[in-house]
Coordinates of C-alpha atoms and ligand atoms in Angstrom, one line a residue:
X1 CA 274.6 145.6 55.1
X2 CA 272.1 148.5 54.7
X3 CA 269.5 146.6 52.3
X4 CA 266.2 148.5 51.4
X5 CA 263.6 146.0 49.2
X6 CA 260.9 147.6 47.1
X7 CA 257.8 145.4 46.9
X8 CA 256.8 143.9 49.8
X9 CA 254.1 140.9 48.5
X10 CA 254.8 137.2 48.7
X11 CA 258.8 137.6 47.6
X12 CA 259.9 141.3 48.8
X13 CA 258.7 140.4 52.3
X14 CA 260.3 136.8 52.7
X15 CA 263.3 138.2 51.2
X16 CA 264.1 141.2 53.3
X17 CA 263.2 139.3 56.3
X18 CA 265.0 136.1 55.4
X19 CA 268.2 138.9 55.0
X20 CA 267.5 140.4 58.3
X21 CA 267.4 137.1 60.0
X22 CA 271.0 137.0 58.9
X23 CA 272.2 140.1 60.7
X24 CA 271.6 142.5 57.8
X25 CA 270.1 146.1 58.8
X26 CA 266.1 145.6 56.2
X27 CA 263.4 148.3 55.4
X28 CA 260.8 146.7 53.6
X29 CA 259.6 150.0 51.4
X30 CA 255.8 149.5 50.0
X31 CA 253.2 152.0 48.1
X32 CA 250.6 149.9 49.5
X33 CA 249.9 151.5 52.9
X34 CA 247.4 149.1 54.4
X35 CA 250.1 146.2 54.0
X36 CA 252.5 148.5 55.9
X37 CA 250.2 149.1 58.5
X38 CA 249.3 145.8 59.0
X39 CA 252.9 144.9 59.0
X40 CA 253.8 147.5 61.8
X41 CA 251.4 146.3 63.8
X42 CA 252.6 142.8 64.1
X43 CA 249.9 141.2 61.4
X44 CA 251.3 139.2 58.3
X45 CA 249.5 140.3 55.3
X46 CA 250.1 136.9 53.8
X47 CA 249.9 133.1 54.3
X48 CA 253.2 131.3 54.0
X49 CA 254.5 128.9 57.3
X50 CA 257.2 130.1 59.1
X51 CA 256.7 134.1 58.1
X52 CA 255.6 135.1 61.7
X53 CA 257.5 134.0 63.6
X54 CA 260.8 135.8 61.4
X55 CA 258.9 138.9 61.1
X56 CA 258.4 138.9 64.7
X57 CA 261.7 138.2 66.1
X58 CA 263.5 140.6 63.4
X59 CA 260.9 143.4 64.1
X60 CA 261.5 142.8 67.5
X61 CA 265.4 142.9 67.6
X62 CA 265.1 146.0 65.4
X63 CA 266.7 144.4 62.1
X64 CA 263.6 145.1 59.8
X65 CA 260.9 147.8 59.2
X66 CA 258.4 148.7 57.4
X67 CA 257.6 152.0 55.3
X68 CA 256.0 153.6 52.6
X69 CA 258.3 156.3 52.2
X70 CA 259.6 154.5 49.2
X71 CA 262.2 157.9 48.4
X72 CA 264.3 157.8 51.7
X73 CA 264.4 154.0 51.9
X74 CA 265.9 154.0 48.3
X75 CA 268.6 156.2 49.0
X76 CA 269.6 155.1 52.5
X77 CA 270.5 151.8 51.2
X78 CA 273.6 150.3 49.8
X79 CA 271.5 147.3 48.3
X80 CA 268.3 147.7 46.8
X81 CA 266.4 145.0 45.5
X82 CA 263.2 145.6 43.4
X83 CA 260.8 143.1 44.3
X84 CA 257.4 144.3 42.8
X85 CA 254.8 143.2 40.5
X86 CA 255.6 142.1 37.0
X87 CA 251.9 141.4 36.0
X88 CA 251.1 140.4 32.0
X89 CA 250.4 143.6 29.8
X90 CA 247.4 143.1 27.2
X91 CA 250.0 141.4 24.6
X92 CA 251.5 139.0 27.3
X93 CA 254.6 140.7 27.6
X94 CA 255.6 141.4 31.7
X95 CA 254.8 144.8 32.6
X96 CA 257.8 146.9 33.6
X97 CA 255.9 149.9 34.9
X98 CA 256.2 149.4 38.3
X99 CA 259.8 147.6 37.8
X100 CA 261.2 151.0 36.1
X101 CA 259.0 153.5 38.5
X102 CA 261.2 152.1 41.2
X103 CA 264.3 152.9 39.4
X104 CA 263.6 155.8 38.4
X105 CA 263.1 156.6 42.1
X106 CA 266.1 155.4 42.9
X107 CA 267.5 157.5 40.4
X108 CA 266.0 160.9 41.6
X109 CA 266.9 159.8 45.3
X110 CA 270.6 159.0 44.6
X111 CA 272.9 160.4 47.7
X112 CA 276.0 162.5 45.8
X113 CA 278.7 160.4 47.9
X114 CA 278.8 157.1 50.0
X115 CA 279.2 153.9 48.8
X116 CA 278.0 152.7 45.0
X117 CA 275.0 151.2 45.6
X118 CA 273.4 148.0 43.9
X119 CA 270.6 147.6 42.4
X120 CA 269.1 143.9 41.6
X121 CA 266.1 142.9 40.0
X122 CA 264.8 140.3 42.7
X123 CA 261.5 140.8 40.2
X124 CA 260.8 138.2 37.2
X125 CA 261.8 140.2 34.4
X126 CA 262.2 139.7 30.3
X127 CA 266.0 139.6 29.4
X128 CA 267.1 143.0 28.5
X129 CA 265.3 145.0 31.4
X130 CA 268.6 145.5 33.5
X131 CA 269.3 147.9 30.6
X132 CA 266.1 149.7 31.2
X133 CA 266.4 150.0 34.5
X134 CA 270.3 151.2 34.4
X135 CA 268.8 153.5 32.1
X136 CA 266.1 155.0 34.3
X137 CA 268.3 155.3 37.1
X138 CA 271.1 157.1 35.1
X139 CA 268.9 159.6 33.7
X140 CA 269.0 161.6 36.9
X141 CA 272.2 160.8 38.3
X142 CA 276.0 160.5 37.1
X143 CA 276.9 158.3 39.7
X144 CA 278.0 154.8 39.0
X145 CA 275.2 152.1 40.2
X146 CA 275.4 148.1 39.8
X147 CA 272.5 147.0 38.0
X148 CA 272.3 142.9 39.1
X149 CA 269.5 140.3 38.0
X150 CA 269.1 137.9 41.0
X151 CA 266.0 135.8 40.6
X152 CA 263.8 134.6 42.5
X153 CA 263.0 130.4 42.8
X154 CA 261.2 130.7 45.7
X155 CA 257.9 128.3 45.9
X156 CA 254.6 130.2 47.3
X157 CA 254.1 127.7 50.5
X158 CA 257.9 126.9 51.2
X159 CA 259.2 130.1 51.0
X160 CA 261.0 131.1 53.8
X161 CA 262.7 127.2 53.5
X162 CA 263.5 127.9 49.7
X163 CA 265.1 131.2 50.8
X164 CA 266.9 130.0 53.6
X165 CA 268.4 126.6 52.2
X166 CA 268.4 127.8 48.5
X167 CA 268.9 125.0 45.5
X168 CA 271.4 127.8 43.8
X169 CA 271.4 131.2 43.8
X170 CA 271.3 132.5 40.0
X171 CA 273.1 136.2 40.2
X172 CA 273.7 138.2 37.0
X173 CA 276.5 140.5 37.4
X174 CA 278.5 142.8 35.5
X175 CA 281.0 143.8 38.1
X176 CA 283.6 142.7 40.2
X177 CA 282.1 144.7 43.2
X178 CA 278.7 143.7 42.8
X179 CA 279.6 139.9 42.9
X180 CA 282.0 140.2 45.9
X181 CA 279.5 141.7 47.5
X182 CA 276.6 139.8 46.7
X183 CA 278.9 136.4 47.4
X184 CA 278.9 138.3 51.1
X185 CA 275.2 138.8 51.1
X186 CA 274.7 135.1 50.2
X187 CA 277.1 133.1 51.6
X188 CA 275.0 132.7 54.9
X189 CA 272.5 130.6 53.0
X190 CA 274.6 127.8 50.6
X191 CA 277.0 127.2 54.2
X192 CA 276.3 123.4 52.8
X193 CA 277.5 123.9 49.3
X194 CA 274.7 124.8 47.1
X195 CA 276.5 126.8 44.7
X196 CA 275.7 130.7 43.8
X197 CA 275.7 130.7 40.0
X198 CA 277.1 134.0 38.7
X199 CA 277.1 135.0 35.4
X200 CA 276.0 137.3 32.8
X201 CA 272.8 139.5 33.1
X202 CA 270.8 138.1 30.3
X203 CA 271.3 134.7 31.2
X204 CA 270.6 135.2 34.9
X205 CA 267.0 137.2 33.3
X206 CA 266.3 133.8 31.0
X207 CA 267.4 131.6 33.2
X208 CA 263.9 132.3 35.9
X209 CA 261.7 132.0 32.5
X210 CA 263.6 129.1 31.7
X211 CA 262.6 127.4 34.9
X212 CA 259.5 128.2 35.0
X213 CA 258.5 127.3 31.6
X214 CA 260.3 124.0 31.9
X215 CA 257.8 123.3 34.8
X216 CA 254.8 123.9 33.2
X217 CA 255.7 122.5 30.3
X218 CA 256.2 119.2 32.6
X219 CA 252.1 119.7 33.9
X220 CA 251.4 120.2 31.0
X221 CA 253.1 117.4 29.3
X222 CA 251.5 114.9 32.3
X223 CA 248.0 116.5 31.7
X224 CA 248.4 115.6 27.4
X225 CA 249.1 112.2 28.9
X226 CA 246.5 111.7 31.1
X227 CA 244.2 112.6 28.6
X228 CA 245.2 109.7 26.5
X229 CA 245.1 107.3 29.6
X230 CA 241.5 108.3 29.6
X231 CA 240.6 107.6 26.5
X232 CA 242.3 104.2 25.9
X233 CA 241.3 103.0 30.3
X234 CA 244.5 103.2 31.4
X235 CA 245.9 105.1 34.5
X236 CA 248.2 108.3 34.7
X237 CA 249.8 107.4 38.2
X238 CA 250.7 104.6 36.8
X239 CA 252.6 106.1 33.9
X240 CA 254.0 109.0 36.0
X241 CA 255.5 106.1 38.3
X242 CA 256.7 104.1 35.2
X243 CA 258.6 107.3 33.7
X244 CA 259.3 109.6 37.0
X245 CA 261.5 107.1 38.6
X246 CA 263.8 107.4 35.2
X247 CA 266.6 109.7 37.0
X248 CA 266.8 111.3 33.4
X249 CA 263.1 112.6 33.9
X250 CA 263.1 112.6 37.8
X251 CA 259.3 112.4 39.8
X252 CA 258.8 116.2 40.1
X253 CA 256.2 118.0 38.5
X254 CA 255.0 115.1 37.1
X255 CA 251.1 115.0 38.5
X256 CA 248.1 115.2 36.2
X257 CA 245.1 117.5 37.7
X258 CA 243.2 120.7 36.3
X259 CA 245.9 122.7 35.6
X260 CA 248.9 125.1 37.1
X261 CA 247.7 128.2 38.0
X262 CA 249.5 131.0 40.4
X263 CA 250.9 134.0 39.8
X264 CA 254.3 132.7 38.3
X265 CA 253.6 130.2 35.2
X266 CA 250.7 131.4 33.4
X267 CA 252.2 134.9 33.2
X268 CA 255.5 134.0 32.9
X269 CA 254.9 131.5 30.4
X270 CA 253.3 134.0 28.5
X271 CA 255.8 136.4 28.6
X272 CA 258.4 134.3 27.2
X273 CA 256.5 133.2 24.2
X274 CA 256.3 137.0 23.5
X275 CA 260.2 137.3 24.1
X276 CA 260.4 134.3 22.3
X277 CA 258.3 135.9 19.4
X278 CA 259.9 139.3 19.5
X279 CA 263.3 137.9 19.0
X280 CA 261.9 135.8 16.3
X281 CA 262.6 131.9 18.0
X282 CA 259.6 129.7 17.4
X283 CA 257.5 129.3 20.3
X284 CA 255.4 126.6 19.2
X285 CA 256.2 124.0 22.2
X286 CA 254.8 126.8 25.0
X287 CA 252.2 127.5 23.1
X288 CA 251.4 124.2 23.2
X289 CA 251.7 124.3 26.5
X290 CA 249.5 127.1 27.1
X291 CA 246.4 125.2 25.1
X292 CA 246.8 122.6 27.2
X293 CA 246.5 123.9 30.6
X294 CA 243.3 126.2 29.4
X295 CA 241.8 123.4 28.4
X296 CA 242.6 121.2 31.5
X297 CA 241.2 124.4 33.9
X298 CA 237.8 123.7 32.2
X299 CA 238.1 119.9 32.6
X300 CA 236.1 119.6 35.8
X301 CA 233.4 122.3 34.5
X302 CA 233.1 119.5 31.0
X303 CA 232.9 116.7 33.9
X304 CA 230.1 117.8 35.2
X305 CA 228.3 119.3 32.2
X306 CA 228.3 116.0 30.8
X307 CA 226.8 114.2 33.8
X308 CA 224.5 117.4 34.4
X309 CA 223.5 119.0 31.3
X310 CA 224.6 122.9 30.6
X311 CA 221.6 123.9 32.5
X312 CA 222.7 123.6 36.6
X313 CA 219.5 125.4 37.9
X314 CA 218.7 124.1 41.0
X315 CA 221.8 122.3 41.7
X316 CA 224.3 122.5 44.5
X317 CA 227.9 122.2 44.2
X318 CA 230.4 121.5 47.3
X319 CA 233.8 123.0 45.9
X320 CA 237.1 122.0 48.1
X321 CA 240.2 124.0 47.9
X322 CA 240.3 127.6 46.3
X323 CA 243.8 128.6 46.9
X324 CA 245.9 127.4 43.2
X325 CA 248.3 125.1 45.3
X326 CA 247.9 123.8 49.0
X327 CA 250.0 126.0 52.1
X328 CA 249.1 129.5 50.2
X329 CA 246.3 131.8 50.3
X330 CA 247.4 133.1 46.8
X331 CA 244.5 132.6 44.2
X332 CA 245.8 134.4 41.3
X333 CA 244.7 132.7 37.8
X334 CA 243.8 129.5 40.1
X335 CA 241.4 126.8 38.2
X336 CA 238.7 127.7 41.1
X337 CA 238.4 131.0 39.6
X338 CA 237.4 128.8 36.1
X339 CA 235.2 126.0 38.0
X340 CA 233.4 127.8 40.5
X341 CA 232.2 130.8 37.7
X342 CA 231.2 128.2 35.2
X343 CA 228.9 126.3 38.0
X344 CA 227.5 129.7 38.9
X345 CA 227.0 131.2 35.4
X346 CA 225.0 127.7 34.4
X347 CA 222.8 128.5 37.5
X348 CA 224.3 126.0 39.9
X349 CA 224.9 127.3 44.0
X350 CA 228.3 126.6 45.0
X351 CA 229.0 125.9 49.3
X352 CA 233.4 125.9 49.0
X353 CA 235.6 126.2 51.8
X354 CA 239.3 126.4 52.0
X355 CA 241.7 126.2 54.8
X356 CA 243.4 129.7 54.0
X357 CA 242.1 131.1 50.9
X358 CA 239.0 132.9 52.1
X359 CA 239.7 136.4 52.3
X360 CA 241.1 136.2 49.1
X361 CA 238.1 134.5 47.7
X362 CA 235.5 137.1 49.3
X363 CA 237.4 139.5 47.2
X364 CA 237.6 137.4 43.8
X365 CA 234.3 136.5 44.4
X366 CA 232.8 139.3 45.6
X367 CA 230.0 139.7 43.0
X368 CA 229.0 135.8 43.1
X369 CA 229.2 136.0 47.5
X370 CA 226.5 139.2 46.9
X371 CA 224.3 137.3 44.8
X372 CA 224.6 134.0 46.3
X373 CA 225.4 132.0 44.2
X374 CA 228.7 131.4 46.3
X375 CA 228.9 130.6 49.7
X376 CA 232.2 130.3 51.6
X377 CA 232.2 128.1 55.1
X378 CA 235.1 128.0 57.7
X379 CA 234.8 123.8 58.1
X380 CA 235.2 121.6 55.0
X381 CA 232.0 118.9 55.8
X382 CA 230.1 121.8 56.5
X383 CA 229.9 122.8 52.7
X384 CA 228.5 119.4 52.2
X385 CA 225.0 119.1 53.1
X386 CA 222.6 118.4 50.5
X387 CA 225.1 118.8 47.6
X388 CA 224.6 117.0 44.1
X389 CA 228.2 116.4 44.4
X390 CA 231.8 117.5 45.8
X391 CA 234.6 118.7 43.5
X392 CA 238.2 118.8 45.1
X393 CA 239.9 121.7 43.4
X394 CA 243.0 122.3 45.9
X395 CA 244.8 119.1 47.3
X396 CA 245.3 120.7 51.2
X397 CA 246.6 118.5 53.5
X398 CA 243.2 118.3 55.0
X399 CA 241.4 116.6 52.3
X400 CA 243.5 114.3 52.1
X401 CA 242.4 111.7 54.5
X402 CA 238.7 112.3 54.8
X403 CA 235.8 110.4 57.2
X404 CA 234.4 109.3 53.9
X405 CA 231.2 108.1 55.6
X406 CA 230.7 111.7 57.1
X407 CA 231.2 112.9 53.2
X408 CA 228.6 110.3 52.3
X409 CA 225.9 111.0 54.6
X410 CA 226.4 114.9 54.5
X411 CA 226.8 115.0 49.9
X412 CA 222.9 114.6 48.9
X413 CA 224.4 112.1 46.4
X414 CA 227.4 110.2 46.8
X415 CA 229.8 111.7 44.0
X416 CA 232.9 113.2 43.7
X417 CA 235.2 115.2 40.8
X418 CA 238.7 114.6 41.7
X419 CA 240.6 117.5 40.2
X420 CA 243.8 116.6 42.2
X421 CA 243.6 112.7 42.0
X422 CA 243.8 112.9 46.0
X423 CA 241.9 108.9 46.0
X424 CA 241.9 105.5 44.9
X425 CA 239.3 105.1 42.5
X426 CA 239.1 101.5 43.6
X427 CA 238.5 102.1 46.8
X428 CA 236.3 105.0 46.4
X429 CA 233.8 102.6 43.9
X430 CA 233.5 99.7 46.9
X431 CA 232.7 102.9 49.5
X432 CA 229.8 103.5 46.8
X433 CA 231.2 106.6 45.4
X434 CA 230.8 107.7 41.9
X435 CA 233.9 109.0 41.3
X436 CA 235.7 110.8 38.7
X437 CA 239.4 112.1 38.8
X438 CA 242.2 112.9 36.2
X439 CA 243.7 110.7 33.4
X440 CA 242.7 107.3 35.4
X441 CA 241.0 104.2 34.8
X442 CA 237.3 105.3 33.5
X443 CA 235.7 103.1 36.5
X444 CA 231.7 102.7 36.3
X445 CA 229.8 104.2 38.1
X446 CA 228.7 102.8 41.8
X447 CA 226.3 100.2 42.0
X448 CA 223.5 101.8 43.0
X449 CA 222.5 101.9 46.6
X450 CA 225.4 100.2 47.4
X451 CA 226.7 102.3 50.4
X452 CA 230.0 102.3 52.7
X453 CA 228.9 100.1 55.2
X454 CA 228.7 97.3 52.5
X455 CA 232.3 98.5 51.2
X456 CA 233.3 97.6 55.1
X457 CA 234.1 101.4 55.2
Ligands
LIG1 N1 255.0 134.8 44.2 C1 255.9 134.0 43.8 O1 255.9 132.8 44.2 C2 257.1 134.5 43.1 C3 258.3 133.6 43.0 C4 259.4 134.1 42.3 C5 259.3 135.3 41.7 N2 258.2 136.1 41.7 C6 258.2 137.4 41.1 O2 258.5 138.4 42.1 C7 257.8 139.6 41.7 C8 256.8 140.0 42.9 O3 255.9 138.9 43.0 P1 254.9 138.9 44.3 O4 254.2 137.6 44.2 O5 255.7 139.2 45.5 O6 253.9 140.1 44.0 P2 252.9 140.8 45.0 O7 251.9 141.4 44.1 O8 252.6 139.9 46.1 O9 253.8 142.0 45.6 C9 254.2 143.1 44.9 C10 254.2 144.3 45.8 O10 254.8 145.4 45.1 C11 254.2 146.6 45.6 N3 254.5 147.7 44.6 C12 254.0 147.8 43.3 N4 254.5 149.0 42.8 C13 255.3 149.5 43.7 C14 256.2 150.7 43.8 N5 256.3 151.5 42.7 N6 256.8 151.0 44.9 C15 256.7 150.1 46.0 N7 256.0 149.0 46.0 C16 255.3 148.7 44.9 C17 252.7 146.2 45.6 O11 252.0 147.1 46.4 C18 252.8 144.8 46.2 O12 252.8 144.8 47.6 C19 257.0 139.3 40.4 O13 257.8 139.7 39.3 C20 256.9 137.8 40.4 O14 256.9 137.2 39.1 C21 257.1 135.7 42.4

């Protein structure tokens, strides 16, 4: 099939070349011209595993390109999906702007015969915008177009696996053409079974809200829990054990920390309360949920304010992990952004690295990088030296299995905030660390002078 996608960021470029890897003829169409370039030449914009290699070989055999002639690419295509930004609008509503400029250049660019084309939202969009967009479309041309919502459950990190070996595809159709011909386009990738869900447009539009808001309502949930585990000295690990192995509840998303962050659940949580609002359902459980996970962003910050004092003058701060989750670069509304301002602003120098996140962060962090009150360094120990303490922000793989005593000769005194619960706070008390994580047992604090080679380290 002829398939132009609009949008060519973490979802419009795993999807059109996850569909050329399956034989379909791709242009990936963009308004961004220095992502094209970069694409033309061979260079991934993006870190997600397993892109490269795709891109390569479908570049390669000629199945996919790359433009930002966003006009021709619209009109040359039988399928179009919109994959571009849906970011929150001042009231938290998603922003259709770029969503319906699309259409309506698919509209203006509509060829006056060939076959009807289809159009799906591949974008995370409020129920009710495949009207809009049919609308914007079909105020410059007569000709029949299939409006589709299809999506996208994709996980930043995963994402060419999640494409490829989907759990269910969720179409919205209003047309037997459209889902015949959609069935076609994705019967390559549920060959074991996983089913493709069609049904009606506005269900297919909730349902991706629906999901994601059931997520973070789950962090969320965990991180109220933790919070009482702190206070009464018992252990969230424990309790997510205890209740995740219930196959009612089931063990995902079920880890306390400092909060989701991404470009997904905070906006699209916050877009559904304002659906939510605007079609006059109480919202009261995600706004719940959204109090808890600010609060839980600043919950490292609090940590070390109390063991500090507001005033960090002087101090140094090793930060691990930028990125929101581990295998991306993306560090949109990630609790780094939150911690690593709040140590700067009270006057503290922070030394962070992260395994893929820092040409995002020298962009984020631009101002803090000129002033230095940020530092980024290519190997994690080497943000260590001489540093009050180390906060773990982003559980990489990495961090994961430390040379402790290297952290404890390197940190200028041995403690740690835990904002991913990566350790054993058992163990990490006999290596001599003070150590403070999420929602576990409030340990003391090391014995003083007691160091790893007494712990048998
Ligand atoms: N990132 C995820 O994990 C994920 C998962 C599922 C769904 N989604 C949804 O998919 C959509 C895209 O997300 P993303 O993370 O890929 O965003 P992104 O910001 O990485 O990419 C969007 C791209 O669209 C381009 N664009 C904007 N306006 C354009 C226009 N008029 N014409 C052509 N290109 C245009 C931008 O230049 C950008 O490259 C959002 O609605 C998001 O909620 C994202």
């Amino acid at each position: 099939m002829r398939i132009t996608v609009v949008g060519t960021g973490y979802v419009g470029l795993v999807v059109g070349v996850c569909l050329a890897e399956t034989g379909n003829d791709v242009v990936c169409a963009d308004v961004d011209a220095g992502k094209i370039g970069r694409l033309n030449a061979g260079e991934i914009p993006i870190y997600e595993p397993g892109l490269e290699p795709l891109v390569e070989r479908n570049l390669r055999e000629g199945r996919i390109s790359f433009t930002t002639e966003v006009a021709p690419a619209v009109a040359g295509a039988e399928i179009v999906f919109i994959a571009v930004g849906t970011p929150p609008g001042e009231d938290g509503s998603a922003d259709l702007q770029h969503v319906l400029a699309v259409a309506d250049t698919i509209g203006r660019n509509m060829p006056d015969d060939g076959p009807e084309k289809i159009v799906i939202t591949k974008s995370t969009v409020p129920v009710g915008t495949a009207a809009k967009v049919r609308a914007a479309i079909g105020r410059h041309t007569g000709r029949r177009v299939h409006v589709c919502s299809n999506p996208e459950f994709l996980k930043e990190g995963a994402a060419v696996l999640d494409f490829m070996k989907p759990d269910r595809v969720v179409v919205g159709v209003d047309s037997e053409y459209a889902r015949e011909k959609l069935g076609e386009l994705y019967s390559p990738f549920v060959r074991t079974g996983n089913p493709i869900l069609f049904m009606d447009i506005a269900s297919a539009e909730i349902t991706k809200y629906a999901a994601n808001a059931m997520l973070a309502t789950r962090i969320s949930f965990m991180n109220m829990i933790a919070g009482l585990c702190e206070a009464v000295g018992a252990d969230v690990s424990h309790v997510r054990q205890g209740i995740g192995t219930d196959e009612r509840i089931g063990p995902g998303f079920l880890f306390a920390g400092i909060g989701y962050g991404g470009s997904c659940f905070p906006k699209d949580v916050k877009a559904l309360v304002h659906t939510l609002r605007e079609s006059g359902v109480d919202a009261s459980i995600l706004d719940g949920v959204e109090k808890v996970n600010e609060a839980q962003k600043r919950l490292l910050l609090q940590r070390v304010v109390e063991r500090y004092g507001e005033d960090l003058a002087g101090r140094t701060f090793a930060v691990w992990g930028l990125s929101f989750k581990p295998e991306t670069d993306d560090m949109r509304e990630a609790p780094s952004l939150t911690v690593v301002r709040g140590l700067v602003e009270r006057g503290a120098r922070v030394l962070a690295h992260d395994p893929e996140a820092e040409h995002e962060a020298q962009r984020y962090f631009a101002d803090l990088l000129e002033t230095r009150g940020l530092a980024l360094f290519e190997h994690n120990y080497d943000c260590l030296e001489g540093a009050d303490a180390l906060l773990v922000l982003t559980e990489w793989a990495p961090y994961r299995n430390p040379d402790f005593a290297r952290v404890q000769a390197l940190l200028g005194e041995p403690v740690v905030f835990d904002g991913r619960n990566l350790w054993d706070p058992e163990r990490m008390r006999d290596m001599g660390f003070e150590y403070v994580s999420v929602g576990r047992v409030a340990l003391a604090a090391a014995e003083p002078g007691r160091s790893l080679a007494a712990a048998g380290a």
